[in-house]
CSV table of C-alpha atoms and ligand atoms in Angstrom, one decimal:
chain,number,residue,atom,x,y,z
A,7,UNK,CA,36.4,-71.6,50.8
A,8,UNK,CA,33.1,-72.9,52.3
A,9,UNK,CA,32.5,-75.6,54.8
A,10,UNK,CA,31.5,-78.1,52.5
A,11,UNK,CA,34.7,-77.4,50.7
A,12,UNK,CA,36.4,-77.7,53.7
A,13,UNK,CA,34.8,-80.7,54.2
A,14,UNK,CA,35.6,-82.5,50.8
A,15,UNK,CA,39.3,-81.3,50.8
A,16,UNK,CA,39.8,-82.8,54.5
A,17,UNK,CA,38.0,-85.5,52.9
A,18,UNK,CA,40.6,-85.8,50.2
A,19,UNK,CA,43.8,-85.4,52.3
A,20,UNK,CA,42.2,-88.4,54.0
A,21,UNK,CA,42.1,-90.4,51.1
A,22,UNK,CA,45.3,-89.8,49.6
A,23,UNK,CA,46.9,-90.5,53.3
A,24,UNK,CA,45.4,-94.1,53.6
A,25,UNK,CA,45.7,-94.9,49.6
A,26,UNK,CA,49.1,-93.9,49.3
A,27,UNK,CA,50.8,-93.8,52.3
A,28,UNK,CA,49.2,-94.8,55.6
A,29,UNK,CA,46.6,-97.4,54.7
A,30,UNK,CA,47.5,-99.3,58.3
A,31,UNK,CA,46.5,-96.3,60.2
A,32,UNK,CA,42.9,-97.0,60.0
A,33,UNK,CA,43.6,-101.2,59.0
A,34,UNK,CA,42.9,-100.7,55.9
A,35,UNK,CA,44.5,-103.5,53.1
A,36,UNK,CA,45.3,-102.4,50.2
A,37,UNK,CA,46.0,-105.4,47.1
A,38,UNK,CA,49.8,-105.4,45.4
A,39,UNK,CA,48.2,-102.6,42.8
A,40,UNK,CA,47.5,-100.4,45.3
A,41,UNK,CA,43.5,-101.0,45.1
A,42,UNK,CA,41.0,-100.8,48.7
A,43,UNK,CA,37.2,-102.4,48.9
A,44,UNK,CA,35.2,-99.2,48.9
A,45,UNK,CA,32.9,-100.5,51.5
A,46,UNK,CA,35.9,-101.9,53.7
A,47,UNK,CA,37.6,-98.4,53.6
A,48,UNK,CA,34.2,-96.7,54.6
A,49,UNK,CA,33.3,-99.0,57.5
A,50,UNK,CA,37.2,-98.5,58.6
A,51,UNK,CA,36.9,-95.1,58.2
A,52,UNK,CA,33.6,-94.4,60.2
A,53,UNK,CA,34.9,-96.4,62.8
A,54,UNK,CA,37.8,-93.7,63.2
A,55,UNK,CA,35.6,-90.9,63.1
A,56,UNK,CA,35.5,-89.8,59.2
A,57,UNK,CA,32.1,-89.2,58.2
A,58,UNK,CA,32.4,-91.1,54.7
A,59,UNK,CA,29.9,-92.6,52.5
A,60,UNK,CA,30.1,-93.6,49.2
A,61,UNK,CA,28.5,-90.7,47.4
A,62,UNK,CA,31.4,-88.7,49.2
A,63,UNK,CA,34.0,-90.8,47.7
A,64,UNK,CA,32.3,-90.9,44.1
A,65,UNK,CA,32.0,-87.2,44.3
A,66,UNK,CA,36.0,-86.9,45.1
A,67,UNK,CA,37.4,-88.6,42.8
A,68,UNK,CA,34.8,-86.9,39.8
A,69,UNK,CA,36.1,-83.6,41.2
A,70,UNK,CA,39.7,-84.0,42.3
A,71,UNK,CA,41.6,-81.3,40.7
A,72,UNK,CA,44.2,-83.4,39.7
A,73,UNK,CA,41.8,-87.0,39.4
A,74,UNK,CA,44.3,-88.1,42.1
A,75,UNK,CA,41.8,-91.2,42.3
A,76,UNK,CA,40.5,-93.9,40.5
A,77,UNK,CA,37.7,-96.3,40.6
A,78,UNK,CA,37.6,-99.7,39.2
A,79,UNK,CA,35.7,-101.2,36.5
A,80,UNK,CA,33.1,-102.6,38.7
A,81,UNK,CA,33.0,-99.9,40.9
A,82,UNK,CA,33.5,-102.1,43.8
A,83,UNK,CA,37.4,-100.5,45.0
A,84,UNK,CA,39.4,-97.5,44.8
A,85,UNK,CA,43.2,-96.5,44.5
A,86,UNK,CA,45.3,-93.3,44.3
A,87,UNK,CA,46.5,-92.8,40.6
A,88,UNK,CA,49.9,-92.2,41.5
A,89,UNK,CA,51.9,-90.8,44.5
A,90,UNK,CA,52.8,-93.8,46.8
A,91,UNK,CA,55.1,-94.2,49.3
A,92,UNK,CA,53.5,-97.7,50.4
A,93,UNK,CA,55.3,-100.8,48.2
A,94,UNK,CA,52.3,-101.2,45.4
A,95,UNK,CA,52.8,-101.8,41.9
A,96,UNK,CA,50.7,-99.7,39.7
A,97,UNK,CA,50.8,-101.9,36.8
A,98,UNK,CA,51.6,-98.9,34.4
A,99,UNK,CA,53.8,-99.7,31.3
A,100,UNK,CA,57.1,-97.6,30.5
A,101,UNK,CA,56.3,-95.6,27.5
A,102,UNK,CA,58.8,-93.3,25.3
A,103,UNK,CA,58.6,-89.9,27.0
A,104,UNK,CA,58.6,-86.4,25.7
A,105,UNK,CA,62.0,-85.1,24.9
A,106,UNK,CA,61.8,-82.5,27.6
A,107,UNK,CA,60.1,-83.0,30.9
A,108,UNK,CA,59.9,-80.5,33.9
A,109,UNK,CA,60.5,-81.1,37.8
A,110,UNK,CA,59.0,-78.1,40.3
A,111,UNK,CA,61.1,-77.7,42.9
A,112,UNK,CA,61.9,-75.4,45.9
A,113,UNK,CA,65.0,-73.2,45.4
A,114,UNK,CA,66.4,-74.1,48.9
A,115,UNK,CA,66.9,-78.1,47.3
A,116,UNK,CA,68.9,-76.9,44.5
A,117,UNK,CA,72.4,-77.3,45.8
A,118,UNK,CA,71.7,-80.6,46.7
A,119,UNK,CA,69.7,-81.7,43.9
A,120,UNK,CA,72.7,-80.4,41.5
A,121,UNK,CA,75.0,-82.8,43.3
A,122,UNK,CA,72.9,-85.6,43.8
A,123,UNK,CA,70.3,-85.5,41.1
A,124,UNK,CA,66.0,-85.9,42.0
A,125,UNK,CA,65.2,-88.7,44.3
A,126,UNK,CA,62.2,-89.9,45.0
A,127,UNK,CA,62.1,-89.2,48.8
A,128,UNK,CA,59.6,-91.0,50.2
A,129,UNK,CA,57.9,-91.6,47.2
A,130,UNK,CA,58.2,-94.7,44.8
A,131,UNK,CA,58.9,-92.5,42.2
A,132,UNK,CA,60.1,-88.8,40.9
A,133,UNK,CA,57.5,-86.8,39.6
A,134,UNK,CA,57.6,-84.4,36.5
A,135,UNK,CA,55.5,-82.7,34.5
A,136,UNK,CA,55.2,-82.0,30.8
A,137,UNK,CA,53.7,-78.9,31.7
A,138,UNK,CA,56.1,-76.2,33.2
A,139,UNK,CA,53.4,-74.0,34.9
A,140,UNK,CA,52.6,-77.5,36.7
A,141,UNK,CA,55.9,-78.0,37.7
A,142,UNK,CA,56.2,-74.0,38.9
A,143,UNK,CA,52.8,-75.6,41.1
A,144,UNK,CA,54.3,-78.4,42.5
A,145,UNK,CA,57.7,-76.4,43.3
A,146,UNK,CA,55.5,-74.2,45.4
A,147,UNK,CA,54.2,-76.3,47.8
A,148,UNK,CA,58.0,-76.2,49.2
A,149,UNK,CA,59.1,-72.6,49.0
A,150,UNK,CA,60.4,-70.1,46.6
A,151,UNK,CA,59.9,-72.8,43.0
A,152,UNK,CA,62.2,-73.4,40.6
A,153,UNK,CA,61.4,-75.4,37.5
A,154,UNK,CA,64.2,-77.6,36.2
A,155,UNK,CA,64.7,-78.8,32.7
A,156,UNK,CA,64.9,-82.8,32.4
A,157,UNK,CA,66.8,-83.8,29.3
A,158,UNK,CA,64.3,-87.4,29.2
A,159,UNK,CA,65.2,-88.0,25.2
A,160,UNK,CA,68.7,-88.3,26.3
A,161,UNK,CA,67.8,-90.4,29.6
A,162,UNK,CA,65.3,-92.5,28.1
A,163,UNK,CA,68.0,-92.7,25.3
A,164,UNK,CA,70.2,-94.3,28.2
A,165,UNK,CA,67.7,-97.0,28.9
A,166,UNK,CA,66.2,-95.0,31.9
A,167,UNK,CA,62.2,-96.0,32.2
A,168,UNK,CA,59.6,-93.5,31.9
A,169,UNK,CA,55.8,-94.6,33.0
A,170,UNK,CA,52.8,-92.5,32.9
A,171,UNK,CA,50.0,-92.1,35.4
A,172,UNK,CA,46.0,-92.2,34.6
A,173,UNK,CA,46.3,-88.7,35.9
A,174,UNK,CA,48.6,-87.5,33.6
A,175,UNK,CA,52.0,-87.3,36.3
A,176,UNK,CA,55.1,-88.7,34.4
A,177,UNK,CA,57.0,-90.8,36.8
A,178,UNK,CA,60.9,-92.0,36.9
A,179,UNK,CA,62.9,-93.8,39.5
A,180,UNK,CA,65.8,-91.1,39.5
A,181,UNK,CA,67.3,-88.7,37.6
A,182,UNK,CA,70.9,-88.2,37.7
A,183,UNK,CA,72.2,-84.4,37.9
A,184,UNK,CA,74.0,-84.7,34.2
A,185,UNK,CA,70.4,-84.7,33.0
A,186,UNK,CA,68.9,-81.6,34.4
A,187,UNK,CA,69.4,-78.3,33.4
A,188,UNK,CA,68.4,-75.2,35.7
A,189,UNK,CA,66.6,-72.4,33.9
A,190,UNK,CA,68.3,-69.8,35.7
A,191,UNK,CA,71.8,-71.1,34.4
B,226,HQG,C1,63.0,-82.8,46.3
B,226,HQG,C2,51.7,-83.6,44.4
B,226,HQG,C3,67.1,-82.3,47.9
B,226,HQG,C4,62.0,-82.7,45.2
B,226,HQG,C5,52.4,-83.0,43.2
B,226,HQG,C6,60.7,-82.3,46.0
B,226,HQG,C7,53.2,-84.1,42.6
B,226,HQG,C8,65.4,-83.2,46.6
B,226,HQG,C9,60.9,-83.0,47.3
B,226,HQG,C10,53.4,-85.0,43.8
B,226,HQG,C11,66.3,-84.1,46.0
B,226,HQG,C12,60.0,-84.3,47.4
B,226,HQG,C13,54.9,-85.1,44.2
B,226,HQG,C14,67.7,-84.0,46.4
B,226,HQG,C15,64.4,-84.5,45.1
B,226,HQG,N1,68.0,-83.1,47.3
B,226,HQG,N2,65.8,-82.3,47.5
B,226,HQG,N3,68.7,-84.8,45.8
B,226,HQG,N4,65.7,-84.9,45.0
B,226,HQG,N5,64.2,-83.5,46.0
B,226,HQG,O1,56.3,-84.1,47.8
B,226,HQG,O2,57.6,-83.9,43.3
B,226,HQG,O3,48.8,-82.9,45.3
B,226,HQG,O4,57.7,-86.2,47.6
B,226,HQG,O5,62.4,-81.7,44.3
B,226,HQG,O6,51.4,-82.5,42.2
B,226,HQG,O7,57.1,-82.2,45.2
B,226,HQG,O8,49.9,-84.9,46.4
B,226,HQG,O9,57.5,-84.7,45.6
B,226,HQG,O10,60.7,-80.9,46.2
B,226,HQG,O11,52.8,-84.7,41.5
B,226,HQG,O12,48.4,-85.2,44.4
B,226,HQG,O13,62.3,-83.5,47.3
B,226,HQG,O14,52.6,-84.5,44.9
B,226,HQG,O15,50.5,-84.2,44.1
B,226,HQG,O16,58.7,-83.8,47.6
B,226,HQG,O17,55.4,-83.9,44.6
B,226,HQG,P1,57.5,-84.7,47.2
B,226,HQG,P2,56.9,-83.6,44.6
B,226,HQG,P3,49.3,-84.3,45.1
């Protein structure tokens, strides 16, 4: 990776800390869908120390790997596409999910996600996949992964809500353990 790689993905992890979970650590407001005032997020931001202009933003958010950020209409504010842990609404609509949806997981959370089911954590919601090899991506970024098999025709069956992100990330508030099946079993 080159420096200005370096740069953009330091860049990044900046962004999704302030849009999604920190947004006080530099003052930063963000409205009750999650959205900042691009130029109020720069001038916070330069004033901690980031060197961030707008062309830096606009070039993040056309090249995030996963579009983890969106613009608005007038081009005038930005907000993470999904991901929160601070209280926002993102405004998306449940819609009827696939019938099977996969969660990436580490194998070490297995016992406890057999008992318990997924929780969102920190997170205002659990995130799957309708992609396994996504989900095998996601498990790895906390240890050895394990893809697990949600049954969401039977939860959305159940009257469980299903929403999905402008970036693709299908989102649920829990899913009970008597809905996910373990590819290794
Ligand atoms: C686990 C990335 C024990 C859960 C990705 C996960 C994603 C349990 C971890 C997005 C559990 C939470 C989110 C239970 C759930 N017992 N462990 N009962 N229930 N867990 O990072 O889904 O690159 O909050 O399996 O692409 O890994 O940031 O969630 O391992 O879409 O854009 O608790 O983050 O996107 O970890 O990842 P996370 P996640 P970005």
């Amino acid at each position: 990776m080159n420096s200005v790689q370096k740069n953009f993905e330091s860049s990044s992890k900046f962004l999704s800390l302030v849009l999604r979970h920190k947004p006080e650590e530099i003052g930063l407001a963000l409205d009750s869908e999650g959205w900042a005032l691009i130029d109020e997020l720069i001038k916070l931001a330069n004033a901690t120390g980031q060197n961030f202009d707008r062309q830096t933003i606009e070039m993040i958010v056309s090249t995030s790997d996963k579009q983890r950020f969106a613009l608005s209409q007038d081009g005038q504010r930005i907000r993470a596409n999904q991901g929160h842990s601070v209280n926002v609404s993102l405004g998306l609509k449940p819609v009827i999910p696939p019938d099977t949806l996969y969660h990436g997981t580490a194998s070490r959370f297995l016992s406890s996600i057999h008992l318990d089911g997924l929780h969102s954590a920190q997170r205002q919601h659990v995130h799957l996949s309708s992609n396994a090899e996504v989900a095998e991506l996601v498990g790895a970024r906390h240890g050895v992964p394990v893809v697990l098999i949600i049954d969401a025709k039977a939860m959305s069956g159940h009257g469980h809500l299903f929403y999905l992100s402008q970036n693709g990330v299908w989102l649920t508030e829990t899913v009970p353990a008597n809905y996910i099946r373990d590819p290794l079993e």
